Amino acid sequence: MSSMLQQAWLSRSPRERVVIAVLAAALGIALYAWLLYSAGQARTQLNASVTALRAQAALLDRQALEFGRLRAAPAAAASATDLRALVQARIDAAGLARALVRIDAPDAAHVAVVFGAVAFADWLGWIAGLQAQQVRLEAARIEALATPGLVSVTATLARPKQE
């Protein structure tokens, strides 16, 4: 095989051999340059990915530490006050008393409230405040009213179960 290639090479004129050698060298240089360019592009993309992944890993580490801290912390004790009184106090503090239609306490662990027309944003803020007091929303029925942003709400609130 190599003798056939050697014969083909020697059968060419010196000028053809020079042209073939120059073209082969140019092709080799072009391929090498393309390889370097591709490697540089890939390196740039990988560096960007590594930076983003390092940021995500740092965030995940912070979240894991916070999760561990929260898991180790003792559970917040529920307020010793009567649930109905606590809910009424939160309604008054949030300025929702004018919208309150009814408040009932079927048992010590549950309170049912009915609001006639309350701003939805105020309702959400009130619920968030109750959650901070370890009172959870057990059931709710929210209906939009004709006035934009106003809703009527019927909700049942409960204390967390004591273990």
PDB file of C-alpha atoms in Angstrom:
ATOM      1  CA  MET A   1       0.000   0.000   0.000  1.00  0.00           C
ATOM      2  CA  SER A   2       2.719   2.443   0.912  1.00  0.00           C
ATOM      3  CA  SER A   3       4.667   1.563  -2.215  1.00  0.00           C
ATOM      4  CA  MET A   4       1.577   2.460  -4.303  1.00  0.00           C
ATOM      5  CA  LEU A   5       1.333   5.824  -2.587  1.00  0.00           C
ATOM      6  CA  GLN A   6       5.039   6.386  -3.033  1.00  0.00           C
ATOM      7  CA  GLN A   7       4.764   5.573  -6.758  1.00  0.00           C
ATOM      8  CA  ALA A   8       1.773   7.928  -7.128  1.00  0.00           C
ATOM      9  CA  TRP A   9       3.694  10.675  -5.348  1.00  0.00           C
ATOM     10  CA  LEU A  10       6.824  10.226  -7.430  1.00  0.00           C
ATOM     11  CA  SER A  11       4.807  10.069 -10.666  1.00  0.00           C
ATOM     12  CA  ARG A  12       3.733  13.685 -10.073  1.00  0.00           C
ATOM     13  CA  SER A  13       5.794  16.554 -11.373  1.00  0.00           C
ATOM     14  CA  PRO A  14       7.769  18.555  -8.804  1.00  0.00           C
ATOM     15  CA  ARG A  15       5.403  21.503  -9.259  1.00  0.00           C
ATOM     16  CA  GLU A  16       2.330  19.307  -8.546  1.00  0.00           C
ATOM     17  CA  ARG A  17       4.036  17.880  -5.460  1.00  0.00           C
ATOM     18  CA  VAL A  18       4.696  21.402  -4.121  1.00  0.00           C
ATOM     19  CA  VAL A  19       1.082  22.440  -4.764  1.00  0.00           C
ATOM     20  CA  ILE A  20      -0.254  19.282  -3.052  1.00  0.00           C
ATOM     21  CA  ALA A  21       2.090  19.776  -0.083  1.00  0.00           C
ATOM     22  CA  VAL A  22       1.118  23.463   0.296  1.00  0.00           C
ATOM     23  CA  LEU A  23      -2.617  22.628   0.088  1.00  0.00           C
ATOM     24  CA  ALA A  24      -2.218  19.805   2.608  1.00  0.00           C
ATOM     25  CA  ALA A  25      -0.351  22.130   4.991  1.00  0.00           C
ATOM     26  CA  ALA A  26      -3.001  24.860   4.556  1.00  0.00           C
ATOM     27  CA  LEU A  27      -5.771  22.337   5.190  1.00  0.00           C
ATOM     28  CA  GLY A  28      -3.963  21.085   8.307  1.00  0.00           C
ATOM     29  CA  ILE A  29      -3.506  24.621   9.627  1.00  0.00           C
ATOM     30  CA  ALA A  30      -7.181  25.449   8.938  1.00  0.00           C
ATOM     31  CA  LEU A  31      -8.359  22.317  10.744  1.00  0.00           C
ATOM     32  CA  TYR A  32      -6.086  23.063  13.691  1.00  0.00           C
ATOM     33  CA  ALA A  33      -7.367  26.659  13.888  1.00  0.00           C
ATOM     34  CA  TRP A  34     -10.990  25.419  13.760  1.00  0.00           C
ATOM     35  CA  LEU A  35     -10.213  22.936  16.535  1.00  0.00           C
ATOM     36  CA  LEU A  36      -8.723  25.691  18.724  1.00  0.00           C
ATOM     37  CA  TYR A  37     -11.717  27.969  18.049  1.00  0.00           C
ATOM     38  CA  SER A  38     -14.212  25.194  18.921  1.00  0.00           C
ATOM     39  CA  ALA A  39     -12.340  24.360  22.110  1.00  0.00           C
ATOM     40  CA  GLY A  40     -12.348  28.035  23.118  1.00  0.00           C
ATOM     41  CA  GLN A  41     -16.100  28.327  22.525  1.00  0.00           C
ATOM     42  CA  ALA A  42     -16.759  25.173  24.536  1.00  0.00           C
ATOM     43  CA  ARG A  43     -14.531  26.421  27.370  1.00  0.00           C
ATOM     44  CA  THR A  44     -16.443  29.730  27.483  1.00  0.00           C
ATOM     45  CA  GLN A  45     -19.801  27.936  27.653  1.00  0.00           C
ATOM     46  CA  LEU A  46     -18.564  25.565  30.351  1.00  0.00           C
ATOM     47  CA  ASN A  47     -17.182  28.432  32.428  1.00  0.00           C
ATOM     48  CA  ALA A  48     -20.583  30.141  32.330  1.00  0.00           C
ATOM     49  CA  SER A  49     -22.284  26.891  33.350  1.00  0.00           C
ATOM     50  CA  VAL A  50     -19.826  26.306  36.172  1.00  0.00           C
ATOM     51  CA  THR A  51     -20.436  29.809  37.530  1.00  0.00           C
ATOM     52  CA  ALA A  52     -24.210  29.304  37.499  1.00  0.00           C
ATOM     53  CA  LEU A  53     -23.905  25.861  39.088  1.00  0.00           C
ATOM     54  CA  ARG A  54     -21.632  27.186  41.835  1.00  0.00           C
ATOM     55  CA  ALA A  55     -24.193  29.898  42.638  1.00  0.00           C
ATOM     56  CA  GLN A  56     -26.961  27.286  42.772  1.00  0.00           C
ATOM     57  CA  ALA A  57     -24.837  25.052  44.999  1.00  0.00           C
ATOM     58  CA  ALA A  58     -24.168  27.941  47.395  1.00  0.00           C
ATOM     59  CA  LEU A  59     -27.896  28.712  47.536  1.00  0.00           C
ATOM     60  CA  LEU A  60     -28.685  25.056  48.158  1.00  0.00           C
ATOM     61  CA  ASP A  61     -26.116  24.954  50.977  1.00  0.00           C
ATOM     62  CA  ARG A  62     -27.680  28.033  52.610  1.00  0.00           C
ATOM     63  CA  GLN A  63     -31.147  26.520  52.285  1.00  0.00           C
ATOM     64  CA  ALA A  64     -29.948  23.220  53.770  1.00  0.00           C
ATOM     65  CA  LEU A  65     -28.454  25.060  56.750  1.00  0.00           C
ATOM     66  CA  GLU A  66     -31.683  27.004  57.249  1.00  0.00           C
ATOM     67  CA  PHE A  67     -33.720  23.806  56.956  1.00  0.00           C
ATOM     68  CA  GLY A  68     -31.534  22.127  59.571  1.00  0.00           C
ATOM     69  CA  ARG A  69     -31.836  25.132  61.868  1.00  0.00           C
ATOM     70  CA  LEU A  70     -35.620  25.179  61.513  1.00  0.00           C
ATOM     71  CA  ARG A  71     -35.887  21.424  61.999  1.00  0.00           C
ATOM     72  CA  ALA A  72     -33.793  21.629  65.185  1.00  0.00           C
ATOM     73  CA  ALA A  73     -35.801  24.542  66.594  1.00  0.00           C
ATOM     74  CA  PRO A  74     -38.602  23.607  68.959  1.00  0.00           C
ATOM     75  CA  ALA A  75     -42.107  23.828  67.526  1.00  0.00           C
ATOM     76  CA  ALA A  76     -43.816  27.119  68.231  1.00  0.00           C
ATOM     77  CA  ALA A  77     -46.403  26.709  70.909  1.00  0.00           C
ATOM     78  CA  ALA A  78     -49.961  27.612  70.043  1.00  0.00           C
ATOM     79  CA  SER A  79     -51.340  30.601  71.832  1.00  0.00           C
ATOM     80  CA  ALA A  80     -53.010  29.726  75.112  1.00  0.00           C
ATOM     81  CA  THR A  81     -55.871  32.135  74.427  1.00  0.00           C
ATOM     82  CA  ASP A  82     -59.280  31.043  73.265  1.00  0.00           C
ATOM     83  CA  LEU A  83     -59.254  30.530  69.480  1.00  0.00           C
ATOM     84  CA  ARG A  84     -62.425  32.558  68.949  1.00  0.00           C
ATOM     85  CA  ALA A  85     -60.987  35.461  70.960  1.00  0.00           C
ATOM     86  CA  LEU A  86     -57.716  35.264  69.052  1.00  0.00           C
ATOM     87  CA  VAL A  87     -59.491  35.309  65.667  1.00  0.00           C
ATOM     88  CA  GLN A  88     -61.714  38.218  66.761  1.00  0.00           C
ATOM     89  CA  ALA A  89     -58.666  40.169  67.936  1.00  0.00           C
ATOM     90  CA  ARG A  90     -56.914  39.583  64.591  1.00  0.00           C
ATOM     91  CA  ILE A  91     -60.060  40.703  62.724  1.00  0.00           C
ATOM     92  CA  ASP A  92     -60.160  43.920  64.771  1.00  0.00           C
ATOM     93  CA  ALA A  93     -56.418  44.514  64.342  1.00  0.00           C
ATOM     94  CA  ALA A  94     -56.668  44.066  60.568  1.00  0.00           C
ATOM     95  CA  GLY A  95     -59.634  46.433  60.308  1.00  0.00           C
ATOM     96  CA  LEU A  96     -61.943  43.758  58.900  1.00  0.00           C
ATOM     97  CA  ALA A  97     -64.635  44.046  61.602  1.00  0.00           C
ATOM     98  CA  ARG A  98     -66.896  46.106  59.310  1.00  0.00           C
ATOM     99  CA  ALA A  99     -66.942  43.227  56.791  1.00  0.00           C
ATOM    100  CA  LEU A 100     -67.518  40.481  59.377  1.00  0.00           C
ATOM    101  CA  VAL A 101     -71.023  38.986  59.153  1.00  0.00           C
ATOM    102  CA  ARG A 102     -70.680  36.091  61.594  1.00  0.00           C
ATOM    103  CA  ILE A 103     -68.139  34.316  63.767  1.00  0.00           C
ATOM    104  CA  ASP A 104     -68.962  30.951  65.354  1.00  0.00           C
ATOM    105  CA  ALA A 105     -66.951  28.486  67.421  1.00  0.00           C
ATOM    106  CA  PRO A 106     -68.372  24.994  66.925  1.00  0.00           C
ATOM    107  CA  ASP A 107     -65.686  23.608  69.278  1.00  0.00           C
ATOM    108  CA  ALA A 108     -62.529  24.775  71.052  1.00  0.00           C
ATOM    109  CA  ALA A 109     -60.286  23.906  68.113  1.00  0.00           C
ATOM    110  CA  HIS A 110     -62.352  25.432  65.263  1.00  0.00           C
ATOM    111  CA  VAL A 111     -63.819  28.825  64.365  1.00  0.00           C
ATOM    112  CA  ALA A 112     -66.078  29.588  61.401  1.00  0.00           C
ATOM    113  CA  VAL A 113     -66.051  33.145  60.018  1.00  0.00           C
ATOM    114  CA  VAL A 114     -68.196  34.753  57.333  1.00  0.00           C
ATOM    115  CA  PHE A 115     -67.222  38.013  55.640  1.00  0.00           C
ATOM    116  CA  GLY A 116     -69.764  39.830  53.473  1.00  0.00           C
ATOM    117  CA  ALA A 117     -67.580  42.078  51.316  1.00  0.00           C
ATOM    118  CA  VAL A 118     -63.862  42.224  51.996  1.00  0.00           C
ATOM    119  CA  ALA A 119     -60.888  43.189  49.822  1.00  0.00           C
ATOM    120  CA  PHE A 120     -59.143  40.026  48.687  1.00  0.00           C
ATOM    121  CA  ALA A 121     -55.694  41.470  49.507  1.00  0.00           C
ATOM    122  CA  ASP A 122     -56.848  42.277  53.054  1.00  0.00           C
ATOM    123  CA  TRP A 123     -58.196  38.734  53.410  1.00  0.00           C
ATOM    124  CA  LEU A 124     -54.859  37.241  52.321  1.00  0.00           C
ATOM    125  CA  GLY A 125     -52.946  39.473  54.734  1.00  0.00           C
ATOM    126  CA  TRP A 126     -55.264  38.488  57.571  1.00  0.00           C
ATOM    127  CA  ILE A 127     -54.800  34.779  56.833  1.00  0.00           C
ATOM    128  CA  ALA A 128     -51.007  35.245  56.771  1.00  0.00           C
ATOM    129  CA  GLY A 129     -51.200  36.923  60.187  1.00  0.00           C
ATOM    130  CA  LEU A 130     -53.206  34.018  61.561  1.00  0.00           C
ATOM    131  CA  GLN A 131     -50.693  31.519  60.215  1.00  0.00           C
ATOM    132  CA  ALA A 132     -48.012  33.359  62.184  1.00  0.00           C
ATOM    133  CA  GLN A 133     -50.178  32.686  65.260  1.00  0.00           C
ATOM    134  CA  GLN A 134     -50.237  28.934  64.438  1.00  0.00           C
ATOM    135  CA  VAL A 135     -53.843  29.070  63.199  1.00  0.00           C
ATOM    136  CA  ARG A 136     -54.418  27.306  59.894  1.00  0.00           C
ATOM    137  CA  LEU A 137     -57.082  27.694  57.263  1.00  0.00           C
ATOM    138  CA  GLU A 138     -58.937  24.395  57.172  1.00  0.00           C
ATOM    139  CA  ALA A 139     -61.627  25.196  54.592  1.00  0.00           C
ATOM    140  CA  ALA A 140     -62.699  28.254  52.636  1.00  0.00           C
ATOM    141  CA  ARG A 141     -65.259  29.331  50.050  1.00  0.00           C
ATOM    142  CA  ILE A 142     -64.396  32.572  48.299  1.00  0.00           C
ATOM    143  CA  GLU A 143     -66.751  34.225  45.833  1.00  0.00           C
ATOM    144  CA  ALA A 144     -65.922  37.264  43.725  1.00  0.00           C
ATOM    145  CA  LEU A 145     -68.341  40.176  44.029  1.00  0.00           C
ATOM    146  CA  ALA A 146     -69.398  42.626  41.328  1.00  0.00           C
ATOM    147  CA  THR A 147     -66.986  45.255  42.654  1.00  0.00           C
ATOM    148  CA  PRO A 148     -63.444  44.480  41.458  1.00  0.00           C
ATOM    149  CA  GLY A 149     -61.181  43.290  44.252  1.00  0.00           C
ATOM    150  CA  LEU A 150     -63.976  42.477  46.686  1.00  0.00           C
ATOM    151  CA  VAL A 151     -64.937  38.958  47.719  1.00  0.00           C
ATOM    152  CA  SER A 152     -67.277  37.248  50.138  1.00  0.00           C
ATOM    153  CA  VAL A 153     -65.639  34.583  52.249  1.00  0.00           C
ATOM    154  CA  THR A 154     -66.782  31.715  54.406  1.00  0.00           C
ATOM    155  CA  ALA A 155     -63.886  30.021  56.179  1.00  0.00           C
ATOM    156  CA  THR A 156     -63.136  27.505  58.882  1.00  0.00           C
ATOM    157  CA  LEU A 157     -60.007  28.065  60.937  1.00  0.00           C
ATOM    158  CA  ALA A 158     -58.342  25.519  63.214  1.00  0.00           C
ATOM    159  CA  ARG A 159     -55.599  25.178  65.756  1.00  0.00           C
ATOM    160  CA  PRO A 160     -52.859  22.674  65.051  1.00  0.00           C
ATOM    161  CA  LYS A 161     -53.398  19.321  66.701  1.00  0.00           C
ATOM    162  CA  GLN A 162     -51.495  19.031  69.980  1.00  0.00           C
ATOM    163  CA  GLU A 163     -49.267  15.973  70.246  1.00  0.00           C
TER     164      GLU A 163
END
